[in-house]
Amino acid sequence: MLSKVAFIGTGGTIASLGKDQFDLLDYNAGNKRVDATSLIEHIGIQGKIAEIIPINFREIDSTALTNEDWAELAEVCSGLMDDPELAGIVIGHGTASLEETAWVLSLVLEAKKPVILTGSMRPLSGISTDAHANLAAAVRVASTPGLSGVLVVVNDEIHSPRSVTKTHTLRLGAFQSPWTGPIGYVDGPLVRMSRADKAPQPVFSYELLRELPRVDITYSHIGADGTAARAFAAAGARGIVSAGFGPGMGTPTETAILQDLIRAGLTVVQSSRTGSGLVVDSAQHKRLEIIAGGDIGPHKARILLALCLARGDNRDDIERLFLSL
C-alpha cells in the first residue's frame, strides 16, 4: 500500500515553463508556472511512489516570497501534521530562496513528520530538467518511516536546513553543505541517512513571522565605511547582520559605525561573507557587544535575529540562542 504524501506547490523553477525545451536560462521571461496539481500530472508521479495530495499554495518566483507567505506556509504544514494518514510533506520551491524557507520552517515547525523542500535548477519544460528526479527523491524521503523534521532534498542528496546553501547559479549540484556535507542520499528507491541531523527544535511560534521587524545585512569590502548600516538604521532597521571578512570582522570604520548603532539601541550580529566557518567571538566584539553569529551564514542569521527581536528577546538571550543552535 502506497504512503500518502502532501505536495505543496509554491512555484519556482520546478514549476516553470520556458518558451521551448531548449530555454534553460531565461525561462522566467514568460512568467509561466503551473500549480501543484498540474505539476504532479506533468511529471506523472502520481501513484508510482506514493499517493500524492497536491496543495496549490503559490505560483511565484521564490524571490517574491514574503514573511506573510512564510507564516501561511508554516500554518498549512502545521495543520497537515495532525493528519494520521499522511506520511510526510513535500514543498516544491524556487531555488533562489529555498534554503531560507527551509531554515525558517525548521525554527517554527514542530515537524513530527518529514517536511521536505525540493526544487530544480532547470525548468519543468527543459530538455534536461532535474524537476522529475528531484520531486521523486523528495517524495521517497517524505515517505520514509521513522524520519521527521525539515530537510532539503536536491540532486539525490539530503541536507540539513542549517548548513545547506546554493553555491552556483546554474549547475545541478548547486546545493551543498560546505564542510559538513549531506546527511543522507537517495539512490533509486533507497533512502540512506549517513548521519543524524542536529536539527534545531522549534523555538519560535510561526505567528511571529507576521510580526518580523526590519533586519538588514551589510557586506564588508575594502573601503566599506558604514554608510549602508547607517542607511538601514535610518530606514527603521532594529537589527543589523554584518557579513564581514574572513573570520568575521568589518573595516575599522564599519565597526565604529556598528558601535554607534548598538549604543542607539540596535542589535548587531557578526557573520562572515565566506559562506562557511566559525565567526571568532573576539575580545573587541565582546567589548562592543557585537554578537558572534557562529557558523550561521548572513541570510540565515538575519532570519534568526528577526525572530528573536519579534519575540522580545534581549541581547544576552539572542547571544545564547546563536551559541546553542
PDB file of C-alpha atoms in Angstrom:
ATOM      1  CA  MET A   1       0.000   0.000   0.000  1.00  0.00           C
ATOM      2  CA  LEU A   2       1.422   3.369  -1.020  1.00  0.00           C
ATOM      3  CA  SER A   3       2.104   6.072   1.538  1.00  0.00           C
ATOM      4  CA  LYS A   4       0.234   9.357   1.376  1.00  0.00           C
ATOM      5  CA  VAL A   5       2.349  12.472   0.875  1.00  0.00           C
ATOM      6  CA  ALA A   6       1.134  16.053   0.616  1.00  0.00           C
ATOM      7  CA  PHE A   7       2.772  18.174  -2.086  1.00  0.00           C
ATOM      8  CA  ILE A   8       2.625  21.932  -1.561  1.00  0.00           C
ATOM      9  CA  GLY A   9       3.415  23.927  -4.690  1.00  0.00           C
ATOM     10  CA  THR A  10       4.870  27.408  -4.301  1.00  0.00           C
ATOM     11  CA  GLY A  11       6.083  27.935  -7.877  1.00  0.00           C
ATOM     12  CA  GLY A  12       9.758  28.402  -8.694  1.00  0.00           C
ATOM     13  CA  THR A  13      11.842  26.824 -11.454  1.00  0.00           C
ATOM     14  CA  ILE A  14      10.457  23.361 -10.731  1.00  0.00           C
ATOM     15  CA  ALA A  15       7.054  24.645 -11.873  1.00  0.00           C
ATOM     16  CA  SER A  16       8.246  26.976 -14.653  1.00  0.00           C
ATOM     17  CA  LEU A  17       7.648  26.681 -18.390  1.00  0.00           C
ATOM     18  CA  GLY A  18      10.059  28.228 -20.876  1.00  0.00           C
ATOM     19  CA  LYS A  19       9.316  29.112 -24.487  1.00  0.00           C
ATOM     20  CA  ASP A  20      10.611  25.723 -25.647  1.00  0.00           C
ATOM     21  CA  GLN A  21      12.607  22.729 -24.377  1.00  0.00           C
ATOM     22  CA  PHE A  22      15.922  24.471 -25.045  1.00  0.00           C
ATOM     23  CA  ASP A  23      15.076  27.521 -22.926  1.00  0.00           C
ATOM     24  CA  LEU A  24      17.159  26.714 -19.838  1.00  0.00           C
ATOM     25  CA  LEU A  25      18.269  30.190 -18.744  1.00  0.00           C
ATOM     26  CA  ASP A  26      15.720  32.972 -19.315  1.00  0.00           C
ATOM     27  CA  TYR A  27      12.595  30.868 -18.829  1.00  0.00           C
ATOM     28  CA  ASN A  28      11.163  33.377 -16.335  1.00  0.00           C
ATOM     29  CA  ALA A  29      10.696  35.880 -19.168  1.00  0.00           C
ATOM     30  CA  GLY A  30       7.324  34.362 -19.963  1.00  0.00           C
ATOM     31  CA  ASN A  31       6.324  34.170 -16.289  1.00  0.00           C
ATOM     32  CA  LYS A  32       4.551  30.849 -16.887  1.00  0.00           C
ATOM     33  CA  ARG A  33       4.248  28.424 -13.981  1.00  0.00           C
ATOM     34  CA  VAL A  34       1.961  25.523 -13.197  1.00  0.00           C
ATOM     35  CA  ASP A  35       0.204  24.824  -9.926  1.00  0.00           C
ATOM     36  CA  ALA A  36       0.832  21.800  -7.709  1.00  0.00           C
ATOM     37  CA  THR A  37      -1.898  19.700  -9.303  1.00  0.00           C
ATOM     38  CA  SER A  38      -0.633  20.334 -12.834  1.00  0.00           C
ATOM     39  CA  LEU A  39       2.978  19.734 -11.796  1.00  0.00           C
ATOM     40  CA  ILE A  40       2.152  16.285 -10.419  1.00  0.00           C
ATOM     41  CA  GLU A  41       0.234  15.449 -13.596  1.00  0.00           C
ATOM     42  CA  HIS A  42       3.039  16.728 -15.836  1.00  0.00           C
ATOM     43  CA  ILE A  43       5.704  14.638 -14.110  1.00  0.00           C
ATOM     44  CA  GLY A  44       3.452  11.558 -13.997  1.00  0.00           C
ATOM     45  CA  ILE A  45       4.474  10.568 -10.497  1.00  0.00           C
ATOM     46  CA  GLN A  46       1.015  10.045  -9.037  1.00  0.00           C
ATOM     47  CA  GLY A  47       0.564   6.520  -7.709  1.00  0.00           C
ATOM     48  CA  LYS A  48       4.071   5.427  -8.697  1.00  0.00           C
ATOM     49  CA  ILE A  49       5.964   6.122  -5.459  1.00  0.00           C
ATOM     50  CA  ALA A  50       3.216   7.438  -3.208  1.00  0.00           C
ATOM     51  CA  GLU A  51      -0.321   8.690  -3.248  1.00  0.00           C
ATOM     52  CA  ILE A  52       0.260  12.412  -3.627  1.00  0.00           C
ATOM     53  CA  ILE A  53      -2.171  15.019  -2.364  1.00  0.00           C
ATOM     54  CA  PRO A  54      -1.479  18.298  -4.221  1.00  0.00           C
ATOM     55  CA  ILE A  55      -1.987  21.584  -2.414  1.00  0.00           C
ATOM     56  CA  ASN A  56      -1.969  24.687  -4.609  1.00  0.00           C
ATOM     57  CA  PHE A  57      -0.317  27.341  -2.456  1.00  0.00           C
ATOM     58  CA  ARG A  58       1.540  29.820  -4.710  1.00  0.00           C
ATOM     59  CA  GLU A  59       2.774  30.026  -8.310  1.00  0.00           C
ATOM     60  CA  ILE A  60       5.512  32.627  -7.949  1.00  0.00           C
ATOM     61  CA  ASP A  61       9.250  33.078  -8.204  1.00  0.00           C
ATOM     62  CA  SER A  62      10.854  32.405  -4.830  1.00  0.00           C
ATOM     63  CA  THR A  63      12.426  35.880  -4.842  1.00  0.00           C
ATOM     64  CA  ALA A  64       8.870  37.220  -4.416  1.00  0.00           C
ATOM     65  CA  LEU A  65       8.088  35.356  -1.183  1.00  0.00           C
ATOM     66  CA  THR A  66       7.273  37.452   1.869  1.00  0.00           C
ATOM     67  CA  ASN A  67       7.175  36.967   5.630  1.00  0.00           C
ATOM     68  CA  GLU A  68       3.399  36.551   5.332  1.00  0.00           C
ATOM     69  CA  ASP A  69       3.894  33.743   2.793  1.00  0.00           C
ATOM     70  CA  TRP A  70       6.230  32.037   5.271  1.00  0.00           C
ATOM     71  CA  ALA A  71       3.632  32.358   8.028  1.00  0.00           C
ATOM     72  CA  GLU A  72       0.875  30.892   5.843  1.00  0.00           C
ATOM     73  CA  LEU A  73       3.125  28.076   4.630  1.00  0.00           C
ATOM     74  CA  ALA A  74       4.046  27.179   8.210  1.00  0.00           C
ATOM     75  CA  GLU A  75       0.357  27.243   9.153  1.00  0.00           C
ATOM     76  CA  VAL A  76      -0.519  24.857   6.305  1.00  0.00           C
ATOM     77  CA  CYS A  77       2.287  22.474   7.280  1.00  0.00           C
ATOM     78  CA  SER A  78       1.297  22.619  10.945  1.00  0.00           C
ATOM     79  CA  GLY A  79      -2.270  21.656  10.076  1.00  0.00           C
ATOM     80  CA  LEU A  80      -1.120  18.712   7.965  1.00  0.00           C
ATOM     81  CA  MET A  81       0.906  17.321  10.884  1.00  0.00           C
ATOM     82  CA  ASP A  82      -2.331  16.212  12.531  1.00  0.00           C
ATOM     83  CA  ASP A  83      -3.437  14.032   9.608  1.00  0.00           C
ATOM     84  CA  PRO A  84      -2.765  10.444  10.785  1.00  0.00           C
ATOM     85  CA  GLU A  85      -2.860   9.080   7.225  1.00  0.00           C
ATOM     86  CA  LEU A  86      -0.156  11.430   5.963  1.00  0.00           C
ATOM     87  CA  ALA A  87       3.425  10.108   5.947  1.00  0.00           C
ATOM     88  CA  GLY A  88       5.056  13.414   5.144  1.00  0.00           C
ATOM     89  CA  ILE A  89       5.057  16.718   3.277  1.00  0.00           C
ATOM     90  CA  VAL A  90       6.976  17.841   0.192  1.00  0.00           C
ATOM     91  CA  ILE A  91       7.254  21.527  -0.703  1.00  0.00           C
ATOM     92  CA  GLY A  92       8.150  22.478  -4.269  1.00  0.00           C
ATOM     93  CA  HIS A  93      10.159  25.688  -4.052  1.00  0.00           C
ATOM     94  CA  GLY A  94      12.262  28.029  -6.131  1.00  0.00           C
ATOM     95  CA  THR A  95      15.965  27.519  -5.535  1.00  0.00           C
ATOM     96  CA  ALA A  96      16.752  31.230  -5.094  1.00  0.00           C
ATOM     97  CA  SER A  97      15.445  31.307  -1.526  1.00  0.00           C
ATOM     98  CA  LEU A  98      14.848  27.606  -0.809  1.00  0.00           C
ATOM     99  CA  GLU A  99      17.488  27.478   1.928  1.00  0.00           C
ATOM    100  CA  GLU A 100      15.910  30.446   3.727  1.00  0.00           C
ATOM    101  CA  THR A 101      12.436  28.918   3.740  1.00  0.00           C
ATOM    102  CA  ALA A 102      13.855  25.598   4.937  1.00  0.00           C
ATOM    103  CA  TRP A 103      15.662  27.372   7.783  1.00  0.00           C
ATOM    104  CA  VAL A 104      12.548  29.315   8.765  1.00  0.00           C
ATOM    105  CA  LEU A 105      10.379  26.207   8.858  1.00  0.00           C
ATOM    106  CA  SER A 106      12.971  24.338  10.928  1.00  0.00           C
ATOM    107  CA  LEU A 107      12.784  27.118  13.520  1.00  0.00           C
ATOM    108  CA  VAL A 108       8.992  27.363  13.774  1.00  0.00           C
ATOM    109  CA  LEU A 109       7.553  23.917  12.940  1.00  0.00           C
ATOM    110  CA  GLU A 110       7.071  21.047  15.311  1.00  0.00           C
ATOM    111  CA  ALA A 111       7.732  18.664  12.447  1.00  0.00           C
ATOM    112  CA  LYS A 112       6.631  15.285  13.763  1.00  0.00           C
ATOM    113  CA  LYS A 113       6.751  14.087  10.165  1.00  0.00           C
ATOM    114  CA  PRO A 114       9.287  14.777   7.437  1.00  0.00           C
ATOM    115  CA  VAL A 115       8.880  18.135   5.715  1.00  0.00           C
ATOM    116  CA  ILE A 116      10.968  18.039   2.556  1.00  0.00           C
ATOM    117  CA  LEU A 117      11.843  21.066   0.461  1.00  0.00           C
ATOM    118  CA  THR A 118      12.920  20.487  -3.113  1.00  0.00           C
ATOM    119  CA  GLY A 119      13.299  22.442  -6.318  1.00  0.00           C
ATOM    120  CA  SER A 120      15.095  22.235  -9.618  1.00  0.00           C
ATOM    121  CA  MET A 121      17.898  24.112 -11.297  1.00  0.00           C
ATOM    122  CA  ARG A 122      16.307  23.740 -14.721  1.00  0.00           C
ATOM    123  CA  PRO A 123      12.694  24.453 -15.673  1.00  0.00           C
ATOM    124  CA  LEU A 124       9.999  21.815 -15.874  1.00  0.00           C
ATOM    125  CA  SER A 125       9.841  22.266 -19.652  1.00  0.00           C
ATOM    126  CA  GLY A 126      13.604  21.963 -20.190  1.00  0.00           C
ATOM    127  CA  ILE A 127      15.193  19.156 -22.217  1.00  0.00           C
ATOM    128  CA  SER A 128      17.452  18.239 -19.302  1.00  0.00           C
ATOM    129  CA  THR A 129      15.250  19.229 -16.393  1.00  0.00           C
ATOM    130  CA  ASP A 130      16.026  17.861 -12.955  1.00  0.00           C
ATOM    131  CA  ALA A 131      12.465  18.534 -11.780  1.00  0.00           C
ATOM    132  CA  HIS A 132      11.331  14.920 -12.207  1.00  0.00           C
ATOM    133  CA  ALA A 133      14.216  13.306 -10.355  1.00  0.00           C
ATOM    134  CA  ASN A 134      14.228  15.836  -7.530  1.00  0.00           C
ATOM    135  CA  LEU A 135      10.499  15.538  -6.889  1.00  0.00           C
ATOM    136  CA  ALA A 136      10.693  11.742  -6.953  1.00  0.00           C
ATOM    137  CA  ALA A 137      13.599  11.744  -4.481  1.00  0.00           C
ATOM    138  CA  ALA A 138      11.799  14.194  -2.192  1.00  0.00           C
ATOM    139  CA  VAL A 139       8.653  12.045  -2.176  1.00  0.00           C
ATOM    140  CA  ARG A 140      10.731   8.967  -1.332  1.00  0.00           C
ATOM    141  CA  VAL A 141      12.305  10.737   1.643  1.00  0.00           C
ATOM    142  CA  ALA A 142       8.937  12.085   2.796  1.00  0.00           C
ATOM    143  CA  SER A 143       7.575   8.511   2.687  1.00  0.00           C
ATOM    144  CA  THR A 144      10.410   7.029   4.757  1.00  0.00           C
ATOM    145  CA  PRO A 145       9.202   5.615   8.094  1.00  0.00           C
ATOM    146  CA  GLY A 146      10.883   6.977  11.187  1.00  0.00           C
ATOM    147  CA  LEU A 147      12.027  10.263   9.668  1.00  0.00           C
ATOM    148  CA  SER A 148      10.905  13.638  10.986  1.00  0.00           C
ATOM    149  CA  GLY A 149      11.964  17.255  10.779  1.00  0.00           C
ATOM    150  CA  VAL A 150      12.618  19.717   7.979  1.00  0.00           C
ATOM    151  CA  LEU A 151      15.071  18.567   5.288  1.00  0.00           C
ATOM    152  CA  VAL A 152      16.251  19.682   1.858  1.00  0.00           C
ATOM    153  CA  VAL A 153      16.423  17.065  -0.922  1.00  0.00           C
ATOM    154  CA  VAL A 154      18.067  18.040  -4.213  1.00  0.00           C
ATOM    155  CA  ASN A 155      20.261  16.124  -6.675  1.00  0.00           C
ATOM    156  CA  ASP A 156      19.787  12.836  -4.774  1.00  0.00           C
ATOM    157  CA  GLU A 157      21.264  14.383  -1.613  1.00  0.00           C
ATOM    158  CA  ILE A 158      19.621  15.075   1.747  1.00  0.00           C
ATOM    159  CA  HIS A 159      20.766  18.229   3.519  1.00  0.00           C
ATOM    160  CA  SER A 160      20.171  19.961   6.823  1.00  0.00           C
ATOM    161  CA  PRO A 161      18.422  23.361   6.580  1.00  0.00           C
ATOM    162  CA  ARG A 162      21.072  24.776   8.907  1.00  0.00           C
ATOM    163  CA  SER A 163      24.022  24.034   6.664  1.00  0.00           C
ATOM    164  CA  VAL A 164      22.708  23.830   3.110  1.00  0.00           C
ATOM    165  CA  THR A 165      23.282  26.693   0.686  1.00  0.00           C
ATOM    166  CA  LYS A 166      23.073  27.335  -3.039  1.00  0.00           C
ATOM    167  CA  THR A 167      26.636  27.586  -4.336  1.00  0.00           C
ATOM    168  CA  HIS A 168      26.171  28.029  -8.093  1.00  0.00           C
ATOM    169  CA  THR A 169      23.743  29.886 -10.318  1.00  0.00           C
ATOM    170  CA  LEU A 170      23.254  27.087 -12.857  1.00  0.00           C
ATOM    171  CA  ARG A 171      24.786  23.685 -12.041  1.00  0.00           C
ATOM    172  CA  LEU A 172      22.598  20.762 -10.972  1.00  0.00           C
ATOM    173  CA  GLY A 173      24.824  20.147  -7.941  1.00  0.00           C
ATOM    174  CA  ALA A 174      24.449  23.731  -6.760  1.00  0.00           C
ATOM    175  CA  PHE A 175      23.120  22.840  -3.304  1.00  0.00           C
ATOM    176  CA  GLN A 176      25.899  21.964  -0.914  1.00  0.00           C
ATOM    177  CA  SER A 177      26.582  21.873   2.810  1.00  0.00           C
ATOM    178  CA  PRO A 178      30.123  23.300   2.937  1.00  0.00           C
ATOM    179  CA  TRP A 179      32.474  21.306   5.181  1.00  0.00           C
ATOM    180  CA  THR A 180      29.696  19.221   6.745  1.00  0.00           C
ATOM    181  CA  GLY A 181      28.339  17.569   3.586  1.00  0.00           C
ATOM    182  CA  PRO A 182      24.959  15.859   3.053  1.00  0.00           C
ATOM    183  CA  ILE A 183      23.340  13.947   5.891  1.00  0.00           C
ATOM    184  CA  GLY A 184      21.922  11.322   3.546  1.00  0.00           C
ATOM    185  CA  TYR A 185      21.429  10.130  -0.035  1.00  0.00           C
ATOM    186  CA  VAL A 186      18.671   8.850  -2.293  1.00  0.00           C
ATOM    187  CA  ASP A 187      19.771   6.012  -4.578  1.00  0.00           C
ATOM    188  CA  GLY A 188      16.811   4.932  -6.670  1.00  0.00           C
ATOM    189  CA  PRO A 189      14.228   3.627  -4.180  1.00  0.00           C
ATOM    190  CA  LEU A 190      16.762   3.557  -1.323  1.00  0.00           C
ATOM    191  CA  VAL A 191      16.896   6.376   1.226  1.00  0.00           C
ATOM    192  CA  ARG A 192      20.083   6.228   3.287  1.00  0.00           C
ATOM    193  CA  MET A 193      20.781   8.565   6.190  1.00  0.00           C
ATOM    194  CA  SER A 194      24.542   8.679   6.717  1.00  0.00           C
ATOM    195  CA  ARG A 195      24.338  10.655   9.941  1.00  0.00           C
ATOM    196  CA  ALA A 196      21.776  12.170  12.262  1.00  0.00           C
ATOM    197  CA  ASP A 197      20.908  15.808  11.735  1.00  0.00           C
ATOM    198  CA  LYS A 198      21.359  18.060  14.712  1.00  0.00           C
ATOM    199  CA  ALA A 199      18.231  19.894  13.719  1.00  0.00           C
ATOM    200  CA  PRO A 200      17.060  22.756  15.927  1.00  0.00           C
ATOM    201  CA  GLN A 201      13.913  22.069  17.838  1.00  0.00           C
ATOM    202  CA  PRO A 202      11.221  24.616  17.015  1.00  0.00           C
ATOM    203  CA  VAL A 203      11.948  27.580  19.221  1.00  0.00           C
ATOM    204  CA  PHE A 204       9.530  30.160  17.812  1.00  0.00           C
ATOM    205  CA  SER A 205       5.828  30.406  17.066  1.00  0.00           C
ATOM    206  CA  TYR A 206       5.163  30.711  13.352  1.00  0.00           C
ATOM    207  CA  GLU A 207       2.802  33.578  14.161  1.00  0.00           C
ATOM    208  CA  LEU A 208       5.910  35.691  14.820  1.00  0.00           C
ATOM    209  CA  LEU A 209       6.605  35.571  11.082  1.00  0.00           C
ATOM    210  CA  ARG A 210       3.770  38.051  10.665  1.00  0.00           C
ATOM    211  CA  GLU A 211       5.500  40.478  13.042  1.00  0.00           C
ATOM    212  CA  LEU A 212       9.130  40.361  11.918  1.00  0.00           C
ATOM    213  CA  PRO A 213      10.934  43.680  12.390  1.00  0.00           C
ATOM    214  CA  ARG A 214      13.303  45.014   9.779  1.00  0.00           C
ATOM    215  CA  VAL A 215      16.753  43.401   9.946  1.00  0.00           C
ATOM    216  CA  ASP A 216      19.291  44.134   7.217  1.00  0.00           C
ATOM    217  CA  ILE A 217      22.620  42.719   6.053  1.00  0.00           C
ATOM    218  CA  THR A 218      25.738  44.797   5.376  1.00  0.00           C
ATOM    219  CA  TYR A 219      28.550  43.378   3.251  1.00  0.00           C
ATOM    220  CA  SER A 220      32.182  44.142   4.091  1.00  0.00           C
ATOM    221  CA  HIS A 221      34.768  45.070   1.457  1.00  0.00           C
ATOM    222  CA  ILE A 222      37.861  47.226   1.272  1.00  0.00           C
ATOM    223  CA  GLY A 223      36.743  50.817   1.666  1.00  0.00           C
ATOM    224  CA  ALA A 224      33.394  49.993   3.299  1.00  0.00           C
ATOM    225  CA  ASP A 225      32.585  52.969   5.516  1.00  0.00           C
ATOM    226  CA  GLY A 226      29.356  52.015   7.269  1.00  0.00           C
ATOM    227  CA  THR A 227      27.093  54.082   5.013  1.00  0.00           C
ATOM    228  CA  ALA A 228      24.865  51.050   4.386  1.00  0.00           C
ATOM    229  CA  ALA A 229      24.460  50.338   8.108  1.00  0.00           C
ATOM    230  CA  ARG A 230      23.523  53.964   8.792  1.00  0.00           C
ATOM    231  CA  ALA A 231      21.019  53.927   5.934  1.00  0.00           C
ATOM    232  CA  PHE A 232      19.406  50.722   7.176  1.00  0.00           C
ATOM    233  CA  ALA A 233      19.095  52.184  10.663  1.00  0.00           C
ATOM    234  CA  ALA A 234      17.528  55.344   9.229  1.00  0.00           C
ATOM    235  CA  ALA A 235      15.046  53.152   7.324  1.00  0.00           C
ATOM    236  CA  GLY A 236      13.901  51.590  10.601  1.00  0.00           C
ATOM    237  CA  ALA A 237      16.084  48.520  11.000  1.00  0.00           C
ATOM    238  CA  ARG A 238      16.119  47.119  14.523  1.00  0.00           C
ATOM    239  CA  GLY A 239      18.977  44.785  13.787  1.00  0.00           C
ATOM    240  CA  ILE A 240      21.996  44.508  11.511  1.00  0.00           C
ATOM    241  CA  VAL A 241      23.856  41.395  10.386  1.00  0.00           C
ATOM    242  CA  SER A 242      27.391  42.198   9.265  1.00  0.00           C
ATOM    243  CA  ALA A 243      28.672  39.860   6.534  1.00  0.00           C
ATOM    244  CA  GLY A 244      32.302  40.501   7.353  1.00  0.00           C
ATOM    245  CA  PHE A 245      35.711  39.477   6.102  1.00  0.00           C
ATOM    246  CA  GLY A 246      37.245  36.053   6.793  1.00  0.00           C
ATOM    247  CA  PRO A 247      36.871  35.163  10.472  1.00  0.00           C
ATOM    248  CA  GLY A 248      34.141  37.750  10.939  1.00  0.00           C
ATOM    249  CA  MET A 249      35.161  41.393  11.002  1.00  0.00           C
ATOM    250  CA  GLY A 250      34.407  44.609   9.177  1.00  0.00           C
ATOM    251  CA  THR A 251      36.639  47.530   8.331  1.00  0.00           C
ATOM    252  CA  PRO A 252      37.600  49.760  11.277  1.00  0.00           C
ATOM    253  CA  THR A 253      35.178  52.416  10.019  1.00  0.00           C
ATOM    254  CA  GLU A 254      32.341  49.929   9.711  1.00  0.00           C
ATOM    255  CA  THR A 255      32.995  48.622  13.212  1.00  0.00           C
ATOM    256  CA  ALA A 256      32.909  52.149  14.632  1.00  0.00           C
ATOM    257  CA  ILE A 257      29.544  52.776  12.950  1.00  0.00           C
ATOM    258  CA  LEU A 258      28.169  49.496  14.300  1.00  0.00           C
ATOM    259  CA  GLN A 259      29.258  50.552  17.780  1.00  0.00           C
ATOM    260  CA  ASP A 260      27.303  53.781  17.385  1.00  0.00           C
ATOM    261  CA  LEU A 261      24.212  51.865  16.267  1.00  0.00           C
ATOM    262  CA  ILE A 262      24.450  49.494  19.223  1.00  0.00           C
ATOM    263  CA  ARG A 263      24.580  52.494  21.548  1.00  0.00           C
ATOM    264  CA  ALA A 264      21.446  53.760  19.777  1.00  0.00           C
ATOM    265  CA  GLY A 265      19.627  50.507  20.585  1.00  0.00           C
ATOM    266  CA  LEU A 266      20.162  48.276  17.551  1.00  0.00           C
ATOM    267  CA  THR A 267      21.251  44.658  17.856  1.00  0.00           C
ATOM    268  CA  VAL A 268      24.232  43.665  15.714  1.00  0.00           C
ATOM    269  CA  VAL A 269      25.265  40.116  14.777  1.00  0.00           C
ATOM    270  CA  GLN A 270      28.631  39.444  13.186  1.00  0.00           C
ATOM    271  CA  SER A 271      28.635  36.875  10.396  1.00  0.00           C
ATOM    272  CA  SER A 272      31.044  36.156   7.562  1.00  0.00           C
ATOM    273  CA  ARG A 273      30.905  36.552   3.807  1.00  0.00           C
ATOM    274  CA  THR A 274      32.971  33.372   3.271  1.00  0.00           C
ATOM    275  CA  GLY A 275      29.982  31.018   3.204  1.00  0.00           C
ATOM    276  CA  SER A 276      31.241  28.617   5.862  1.00  0.00           C
ATOM    277  CA  GLY A 277      33.261  28.508   9.053  1.00  0.00           C
ATOM    278  CA  LEU A 278      33.009  29.830  12.578  1.00  0.00           C
ATOM    279  CA  VAL A 279      32.961  33.557  13.359  1.00  0.00           C
ATOM    280  CA  VAL A 280      35.535  34.393  16.012  1.00  0.00           C
ATOM    281  CA  ASP A 281      33.966  35.777  19.188  1.00  0.00           C
ATOM    282  CA  SER A 282      36.711  38.357  19.526  1.00  0.00           C
ATOM    283  CA  ALA A 283      37.575  40.443  22.576  1.00  0.00           C
ATOM    284  CA  GLN A 284      36.800  43.572  20.565  1.00  0.00           C
ATOM    285  CA  HIS A 285      33.336  42.362  19.620  1.00  0.00           C
ATOM    286  CA  LYS A 286      32.602  41.366  23.204  1.00  0.00           C
ATOM    287  CA  ARG A 287      33.604  44.851  24.335  1.00  0.00           C
ATOM    288  CA  LEU A 288      31.364  46.441  21.696  1.00  0.00           C
ATOM    289  CA  GLU A 289      28.517  43.970  22.413  1.00  0.00           C
ATOM    290  CA  ILE A 290      28.501  42.668  18.850  1.00  0.00           C
ATOM    291  CA  ILE A 291      27.046  39.134  18.890  1.00  0.00           C
ATOM    292  CA  ALA A 292      29.136  36.429  17.216  1.00  0.00           C
ATOM    293  CA  GLY A 293      26.969  34.588  14.697  1.00  0.00           C
ATOM    294  CA  GLY A 294      28.799  31.264  14.974  1.00  0.00           C
ATOM    295  CA  ASP A 295      28.761  29.406  11.667  1.00  0.00           C
ATOM    296  CA  ILE A 296      25.316  30.641  10.636  1.00  0.00           C
ATOM    297  CA  GLY A 297      25.527  32.468   7.295  1.00  0.00           C
ATOM    298  CA  PRO A 298      24.361  36.094   6.955  1.00  0.00           C
ATOM    299  CA  HIS A 299      20.945  35.450   5.370  1.00  0.00           C
ATOM    300  CA  LYS A 300      20.044  32.761   7.920  1.00  0.00           C
ATOM    301  CA  ALA A 301      21.424  34.896  10.759  1.00  0.00           C
ATOM    302  CA  ARG A 302      19.131  37.707   9.579  1.00  0.00           C
ATOM    303  CA  ILE A 303      16.094  35.432   9.901  1.00  0.00           C
ATOM    304  CA  LEU A 304      17.105  34.173  13.338  1.00  0.00           C
ATOM    305  CA  LEU A 305      17.799  37.677  14.630  1.00  0.00           C
ATOM    306  CA  ALA A 306      14.467  38.964  13.298  1.00  0.00           C
ATOM    307  CA  LEU A 307      12.572  36.145  15.040  1.00  0.00           C
ATOM    308  CA  CYS A 308      14.403  36.858  18.296  1.00  0.00           C
ATOM    309  CA  LEU A 309      13.565  40.559  18.115  1.00  0.00           C
ATOM    310  CA  ALA A 310       9.927  39.821  17.253  1.00  0.00           C
ATOM    311  CA  ARG A 311       9.688  37.680  20.378  1.00  0.00           C
ATOM    312  CA  GLY A 312      11.224  40.409  22.515  1.00  0.00           C
ATOM    313  CA  ASP A 313      14.496  38.649  23.366  1.00  0.00           C
ATOM    314  CA  ASN A 314      17.195  40.799  24.899  1.00  0.00           C
ATOM    315  CA  ARG A 315      20.789  40.906  23.713  1.00  0.00           C
ATOM    316  CA  ASP A 316      22.003  38.158  26.082  1.00  0.00           C
ATOM    317  CA  ASP A 317      19.104  35.872  25.148  1.00  0.00           C
ATOM    318  CA  ILE A 318      19.934  36.320  21.476  1.00  0.00           C
ATOM    319  CA  GLU A 319      23.604  35.577  22.030  1.00  0.00           C
ATOM    320  CA  ARG A 320      22.777  32.380  23.936  1.00  0.00           C
ATOM    321  CA  LEU A 321      20.495  31.196  21.137  1.00  0.00           C
ATOM    322  CA  PHE A 322      23.094  31.810  18.430  1.00  0.00           C
ATOM    323  CA  LEU A 323      25.587  29.814  20.502  1.00  0.00           C
ATOM    324  CA  SER A 324      23.197  26.923  21.124  1.00  0.00           C
ATOM    325  CA  LEU A 325      21.887  26.248  17.606  1.00  0.00           C
TER     326      LEU A 325
END
